[in-house]
Short mmCIF file of N, CA, C and O in Angstrom, two decimals:
data_model
loop_
_atom_site.label_atom_id
_atom_site.label_comp_id
_atom_site.label_asym_id
_atom_site.label_seq_id
_atom_site.Cartn_x
_atom_site.Cartn_y
_atom_site.Cartn_z
N MET A 1 7.86 -14.39 -5.88
CA MET A 1 8.87 -13.71 -5.11
C MET A 1 8.25 -12.94 -3.93
O MET A 1 8.84 -12.92 -2.86
N LYS A 2 7.10 -12.33 -4.16
CA LYS A 2 6.46 -11.59 -3.07
C LYS A 2 6.12 -12.53 -1.92
O LYS A 2 6.26 -12.17 -0.75
N TYR A 3 5.66 -13.74 -2.26
CA TYR A 3 5.33 -14.70 -1.21
C TYR A 3 6.56 -14.99 -0.35
O TYR A 3 6.48 -14.96 0.88
N LEU A 4 7.69 -15.28 -0.98
CA LEU A 4 8.91 -15.59 -0.23
C LEU A 4 9.37 -14.40 0.61
O LEU A 4 9.77 -14.57 1.77
N LEU A 5 9.31 -13.21 0.03
CA LEU A 5 9.69 -12.01 0.75
C LEU A 5 8.82 -11.82 1.99
O LEU A 5 9.33 -11.61 3.11
N LEU A 6 7.51 -11.90 1.80
CA LEU A 6 6.59 -11.66 2.91
C LEU A 6 6.67 -12.77 3.95
O LEU A 6 6.67 -12.49 5.16
N LYS A 7 6.73 -14.02 3.52
CA LYS A 7 6.83 -15.14 4.46
C LYS A 7 8.07 -15.00 5.32
O LYS A 7 8.01 -15.14 6.55
N ASN A 8 9.19 -14.70 4.70
CA ASN A 8 10.43 -14.53 5.44
C ASN A 8 10.33 -13.36 6.43
O ASN A 8 10.76 -13.47 7.58
N ALA A 9 9.75 -12.27 5.99
CA ALA A 9 9.62 -11.10 6.87
C ALA A 9 8.77 -11.42 8.09
O ALA A 9 9.19 -11.16 9.23
N PHE A 10 7.61 -12.01 7.89
CA PHE A 10 6.72 -12.28 9.02
C PHE A 10 7.22 -13.44 9.87
O PHE A 10 7.06 -13.41 11.09
N ASP A 11 7.86 -14.43 9.27
CA ASP A 11 8.47 -15.51 10.05
C ASP A 11 9.63 -15.00 10.91
O ASP A 11 9.96 -15.58 11.93
N SER A 12 10.26 -13.91 10.47
CA SER A 12 11.39 -13.32 11.20
C SER A 12 10.95 -12.35 12.29
O SER A 12 11.79 -11.76 12.97
N GLY A 13 9.65 -12.14 12.42
CA GLY A 13 9.14 -11.28 13.49
C GLY A 13 8.82 -9.85 13.08
O GLY A 13 8.48 -9.03 13.93
N ILE A 14 8.91 -9.55 11.79
CA ILE A 14 8.56 -8.21 11.31
C ILE A 14 7.05 -8.03 11.46
O ILE A 14 6.28 -8.95 11.21
N ASP A 15 6.62 -6.85 11.87
CA ASP A 15 5.19 -6.59 12.06
C ASP A 15 4.52 -5.92 10.86
O ASP A 15 3.32 -6.07 10.67
N ASN A 16 5.29 -5.14 10.09
CA ASN A 16 4.73 -4.40 8.96
C ASN A 16 5.69 -4.44 7.78
O ASN A 16 6.89 -4.25 7.96
N VAL A 17 5.13 -4.66 6.59
CA VAL A 17 5.91 -4.61 5.36
C VAL A 17 5.28 -3.53 4.48
O VAL A 17 4.08 -3.57 4.19
N PHE A 18 6.11 -2.57 4.08
CA PHE A 18 5.66 -1.47 3.25
C PHE A 18 6.19 -1.64 1.83
O PHE A 18 7.33 -2.07 1.64
N PHE A 19 5.38 -1.28 0.86
CA PHE A 19 5.77 -1.25 -0.54
C PHE A 19 5.59 0.18 -1.04
O PHE A 19 4.55 0.78 -0.81
N HIS A 20 6.59 0.72 -1.70
CA HIS A 20 6.53 2.07 -2.25
C HIS A 20 6.39 1.98 -3.76
O HIS A 20 7.22 1.37 -4.43
N VAL A 21 5.30 2.57 -4.27
CA VAL A 21 4.95 2.45 -5.68
C VAL A 21 4.78 3.84 -6.28
O VAL A 21 4.09 4.69 -5.70
N ASP A 22 5.36 4.04 -7.43
CA ASP A 22 5.21 5.30 -8.16
C ASP A 22 3.74 5.51 -8.50
O ASP A 22 3.05 4.56 -8.90
N ASN A 23 3.25 6.72 -8.35
CA ASN A 23 1.83 6.99 -8.64
C ASN A 23 1.48 6.76 -10.11
O ASN A 23 0.31 6.56 -10.44
N LEU A 24 2.46 6.76 -11.00
CA LEU A 24 2.18 6.49 -12.41
C LEU A 24 2.21 4.99 -12.75
O LEU A 24 1.81 4.61 -13.84
N ASN A 25 2.68 4.18 -11.83
CA ASN A 25 2.81 2.75 -12.07
C ASN A 25 1.49 2.05 -11.69
O ASN A 25 1.35 1.44 -10.63
N LEU A 26 0.53 2.15 -12.58
CA LEU A 26 -0.80 1.60 -12.32
C LEU A 26 -0.78 0.08 -12.22
O LEU A 26 -1.54 -0.51 -11.45
N HIS A 27 0.09 -0.57 -12.98
CA HIS A 27 0.21 -2.03 -12.93
C HIS A 27 0.58 -2.47 -11.51
O HIS A 27 -0.04 -3.38 -10.95
N SER A 28 1.59 -1.86 -10.93
CA SER A 28 2.02 -2.23 -9.57
C SER A 28 0.97 -1.85 -8.53
O SER A 28 0.79 -2.57 -7.54
N GLN A 29 0.28 -0.74 -8.73
CA GLN A 29 -0.78 -0.36 -7.79
C GLN A 29 -1.90 -1.41 -7.79
O GLN A 29 -2.38 -1.81 -6.72
N ARG A 30 -2.30 -1.85 -8.98
CA ARG A 30 -3.33 -2.89 -9.06
C ARG A 30 -2.84 -4.19 -8.43
O ARG A 30 -3.60 -4.89 -7.75
N ALA A 31 -1.57 -4.52 -8.64
CA ALA A 31 -1.00 -5.73 -8.06
C ALA A 31 -1.03 -5.66 -6.53
O ALA A 31 -1.36 -6.65 -5.87
N MET A 32 -0.71 -4.52 -5.97
CA MET A 32 -0.73 -4.35 -4.51
C MET A 32 -2.15 -4.50 -3.98
O MET A 32 -2.37 -5.16 -2.97
N GLN A 33 -3.11 -3.91 -4.68
CA GLN A 33 -4.51 -4.02 -4.25
C GLN A 33 -5.00 -5.46 -4.36
O GLN A 33 -5.67 -5.96 -3.45
N LYS A 34 -4.65 -6.13 -5.45
CA LYS A 34 -5.05 -7.52 -5.65
C LYS A 34 -4.43 -8.42 -4.60
O LYS A 34 -5.05 -9.39 -4.15
N LEU A 35 -3.24 -8.08 -4.18
CA LEU A 35 -2.53 -8.84 -3.15
C LEU A 35 -3.21 -8.70 -1.79
O LEU A 35 -3.15 -9.59 -0.96
N GLY A 36 -3.87 -7.59 -1.57
CA GLY A 36 -4.52 -7.34 -0.29
C GLY A 36 -3.81 -6.29 0.54
O GLY A 36 -4.13 -6.09 1.71
N ALA A 37 -2.82 -5.61 -0.04
CA ALA A 37 -2.12 -4.54 0.68
C ALA A 37 -3.03 -3.32 0.76
O ALA A 37 -3.83 -3.07 -0.12
N ASN A 38 -2.89 -2.59 1.84
CA ASN A 38 -3.70 -1.39 2.05
C ASN A 38 -2.90 -0.14 1.70
O ASN A 38 -1.75 -0.01 2.12
N LEU A 39 -3.53 0.76 0.99
CA LEU A 39 -2.91 2.05 0.68
C LEU A 39 -2.96 2.89 1.95
O LEU A 39 -4.03 3.14 2.49
N VAL A 40 -1.78 3.31 2.43
CA VAL A 40 -1.75 4.09 3.66
C VAL A 40 -1.39 5.55 3.43
O VAL A 40 -1.73 6.41 4.24
N HIS A 41 -0.67 5.85 2.35
CA HIS A 41 -0.32 7.24 2.02
C HIS A 41 -0.39 7.39 0.51
O HIS A 41 0.19 6.60 -0.22
N HIS A 42 -1.09 8.43 0.06
CA HIS A 42 -1.18 8.68 -1.37
C HIS A 42 0.09 9.31 -1.92
O HIS A 42 0.63 8.86 -2.91
N ASN A 43 0.55 10.34 -1.31
CA ASN A 43 1.70 11.08 -1.82
C ASN A 43 2.69 11.32 -0.69
O ASN A 43 2.92 12.44 -0.28
N LYS A 44 3.26 10.25 -0.19
CA LYS A 44 4.13 10.38 0.97
C LYS A 44 5.42 11.12 0.65
O LYS A 44 5.84 11.98 1.39
N TRP A 45 6.07 10.75 -0.44
CA TRP A 45 7.33 11.39 -0.80
C TRP A 45 7.24 11.91 -2.22
O TRP A 45 6.72 11.25 -3.09
N ASN A 46 7.78 13.05 -2.41
CA ASN A 46 7.90 13.60 -3.76
C ASN A 46 9.39 13.66 -4.08
O ASN A 46 10.16 14.24 -3.32
N ARG A 47 9.77 13.05 -5.18
CA ARG A 47 11.17 13.05 -5.61
C ARG A 47 11.23 13.41 -7.07
O ARG A 47 10.30 13.18 -7.82
N MET A 48 12.38 13.89 -7.47
CA MET A 48 12.56 14.24 -8.87
C MET A 48 12.99 13.01 -9.65
O MET A 48 13.89 12.27 -9.25
N ARG A 49 12.31 12.78 -10.78
CA ARG A 49 12.71 11.72 -11.70
C ARG A 49 13.85 12.23 -12.57
O ARG A 49 14.06 13.44 -12.67
N PRO A 50 14.57 11.32 -13.24
CA PRO A 50 15.66 11.75 -14.13
C PRO A 50 15.22 12.73 -15.21
O PRO A 50 16.00 13.58 -15.64
N ASP A 51 13.93 12.63 -15.62
CA ASP A 51 13.46 13.54 -16.67
C ASP A 51 13.02 14.91 -16.13
O ASP A 51 12.55 15.76 -16.87
N GLY A 52 13.14 15.11 -14.80
CA GLY A 52 12.79 16.38 -14.19
C GLY A 52 11.38 16.43 -13.64
O GLY A 52 11.04 17.37 -12.91
N SER A 53 10.54 15.45 -13.95
CA SER A 53 9.19 15.43 -13.41
C SER A 53 9.24 14.97 -11.94
O SER A 53 10.24 14.42 -11.48
N ILE A 54 8.17 15.21 -11.22
CA ILE A 54 8.10 14.86 -9.80
C ILE A 54 7.46 13.50 -9.63
O ILE A 54 6.37 13.25 -10.15
N ARG A 55 8.14 12.63 -8.90
CA ARG A 55 7.59 11.31 -8.59
C ARG A 55 6.81 11.44 -7.28
O ARG A 55 7.34 11.92 -6.28
N GLU A 56 5.58 11.00 -7.32
CA GLU A 56 4.77 10.90 -6.10
C GLU A 56 4.69 9.42 -5.75
O GLU A 56 4.38 8.60 -6.61
N THR A 57 4.98 9.11 -4.52
CA THR A 57 5.05 7.72 -4.10
C THR A 57 3.82 7.35 -3.29
O THR A 57 3.42 8.07 -2.38
N ARG A 58 3.24 6.23 -3.63
CA ARG A 58 2.13 5.66 -2.86
C ARG A 58 2.69 4.55 -2.00
O ARG A 58 3.49 3.75 -2.46
N GLU A 59 2.27 4.52 -0.75
CA GLU A 59 2.79 3.53 0.19
C GLU A 59 1.69 2.53 0.53
O GLU A 59 0.60 2.91 0.96
N TYR A 60 1.99 1.25 0.31
CA TYR A 60 1.07 0.16 0.62
C TYR A 60 1.61 -0.63 1.79
O TYR A 60 2.83 -0.77 1.94
N LEU A 61 0.72 -1.18 2.60
CA LEU A 61 1.10 -1.86 3.83
C LEU A 61 0.44 -3.22 3.94
O LEU A 61 -0.75 -3.37 3.66
N ILE A 62 1.25 -4.21 4.36
CA ILE A 62 0.72 -5.50 4.78
C ILE A 62 1.18 -5.69 6.21
O ILE A 62 2.37 -5.58 6.52
N THR A 63 0.24 -5.92 7.10
CA THR A 63 0.55 -6.09 8.53
C THR A 63 0.58 -7.56 8.89
O THR A 63 0.07 -8.41 8.16
N ARG A 64 1.16 -7.83 10.04
CA ARG A 64 1.16 -9.20 10.56
C ARG A 64 -0.28 -9.72 10.68
O ARG A 64 -0.56 -10.87 10.37
N ALA A 65 -1.19 -8.85 11.11
CA ALA A 65 -2.59 -9.25 11.29
C ALA A 65 -3.24 -9.63 9.96
O ALA A 65 -4.10 -10.52 9.92
N SER A 66 -2.85 -8.98 8.88
CA SER A 66 -3.46 -9.28 7.57
C SER A 66 -2.68 -10.34 6.80
O SER A 66 -3.14 -10.79 5.74
N TRP A 67 -1.51 -10.75 7.29
CA TRP A 67 -0.64 -11.66 6.55
C TRP A 67 -1.32 -12.98 6.21
O TRP A 67 -1.21 -13.48 5.10
N LYS A 68 -2.03 -13.59 7.14
CA LYS A 68 -2.63 -14.91 6.87
C LYS A 68 -3.58 -14.86 5.68
O LYS A 68 -3.59 -15.75 4.83
N GLU A 69 -4.38 -13.82 5.60
CA GLU A 69 -5.30 -13.66 4.47
C GLU A 69 -4.53 -13.44 3.16
O GLU A 69 -4.85 -14.02 2.13
N VAL A 70 -3.50 -12.62 3.23
CA VAL A 70 -2.66 -12.37 2.05
C VAL A 70 -1.95 -13.66 1.64
O VAL A 70 -1.87 -13.99 0.45
N GLU A 71 -1.48 -14.42 2.62
CA GLU A 71 -0.78 -15.69 2.34
C GLU A 71 -1.70 -16.66 1.60
O GLU A 71 -1.30 -17.29 0.62
N VAL A 72 -2.93 -16.78 2.05
CA VAL A 72 -3.90 -17.66 1.38
C VAL A 72 -4.10 -17.22 -0.07
O VAL A 72 -4.12 -18.05 -0.98
N THR A 73 -4.22 -15.93 -0.29
CA THR A 73 -4.38 -15.40 -1.65
C THR A 73 -3.19 -15.74 -2.51
O THR A 73 -3.34 -16.21 -3.65
N LEU A 74 -1.99 -15.53 -1.98
CA LEU A 74 -0.78 -15.80 -2.76
C LEU A 74 -0.62 -17.29 -3.07
O LEU A 74 -0.28 -17.66 -4.20
N ILE A 75 -0.86 -18.14 -2.09
CA ILE A 75 -0.73 -19.58 -2.33
C ILE A 75 -1.75 -20.04 -3.36
O ILE A 75 -1.43 -20.83 -4.25
N SER A 76 -2.96 -19.52 -3.27
CA SER A 76 -3.99 -19.87 -4.24
C SER A 76 -3.57 -19.47 -5.65
O SER A 76 -3.75 -20.24 -6.61
N ARG A 77 -2.99 -18.28 -5.79
CA ARG A 77 -2.54 -17.82 -7.09
C ARG A 77 -1.37 -18.67 -7.60
O ARG A 77 -1.28 -18.97 -8.79
N LEU A 78 -0.47 -19.07 -6.71
CA LEU A 78 0.67 -19.91 -7.11
C LEU A 78 0.19 -21.29 -7.58
O LEU A 78 0.71 -21.84 -8.54
N GLU A 79 -0.78 -21.85 -6.88
CA GLU A 79 -1.29 -23.18 -7.23
C GLU A 79 -2.06 -23.17 -8.54
O GLU A 79 -2.12 -24.18 -9.23
N SER A 80 -2.65 -22.03 -8.89
CA SER A 80 -3.44 -21.96 -10.12
C SER A 80 -2.57 -21.75 -11.36
O SER A 80 -3.02 -21.94 -12.48
N ASP A 81 -1.31 -21.35 -11.16
CA ASP A 81 -0.41 -21.11 -12.30
C ASP A 81 0.22 -22.38 -12.80
O ASP A 81 0.34 -23.38 -12.36
#
């Protein structure tokens, strides 16, 4: 799904795609790093979770310039599955 989302975004002329990940969601953070996204903000937004704790959001970025490298990674992973 990420491949289709990113391909469509960059084919449509978008220059930057941002992903917002909860600081406690280590699985998604590792996935973003493995994908080749760059962490641009550690604690950009603080929001209250339903349980009253504070959510800190990490922002990851894939740029048009980095898309080709990310695309190769994603296609390789799709072909190996």
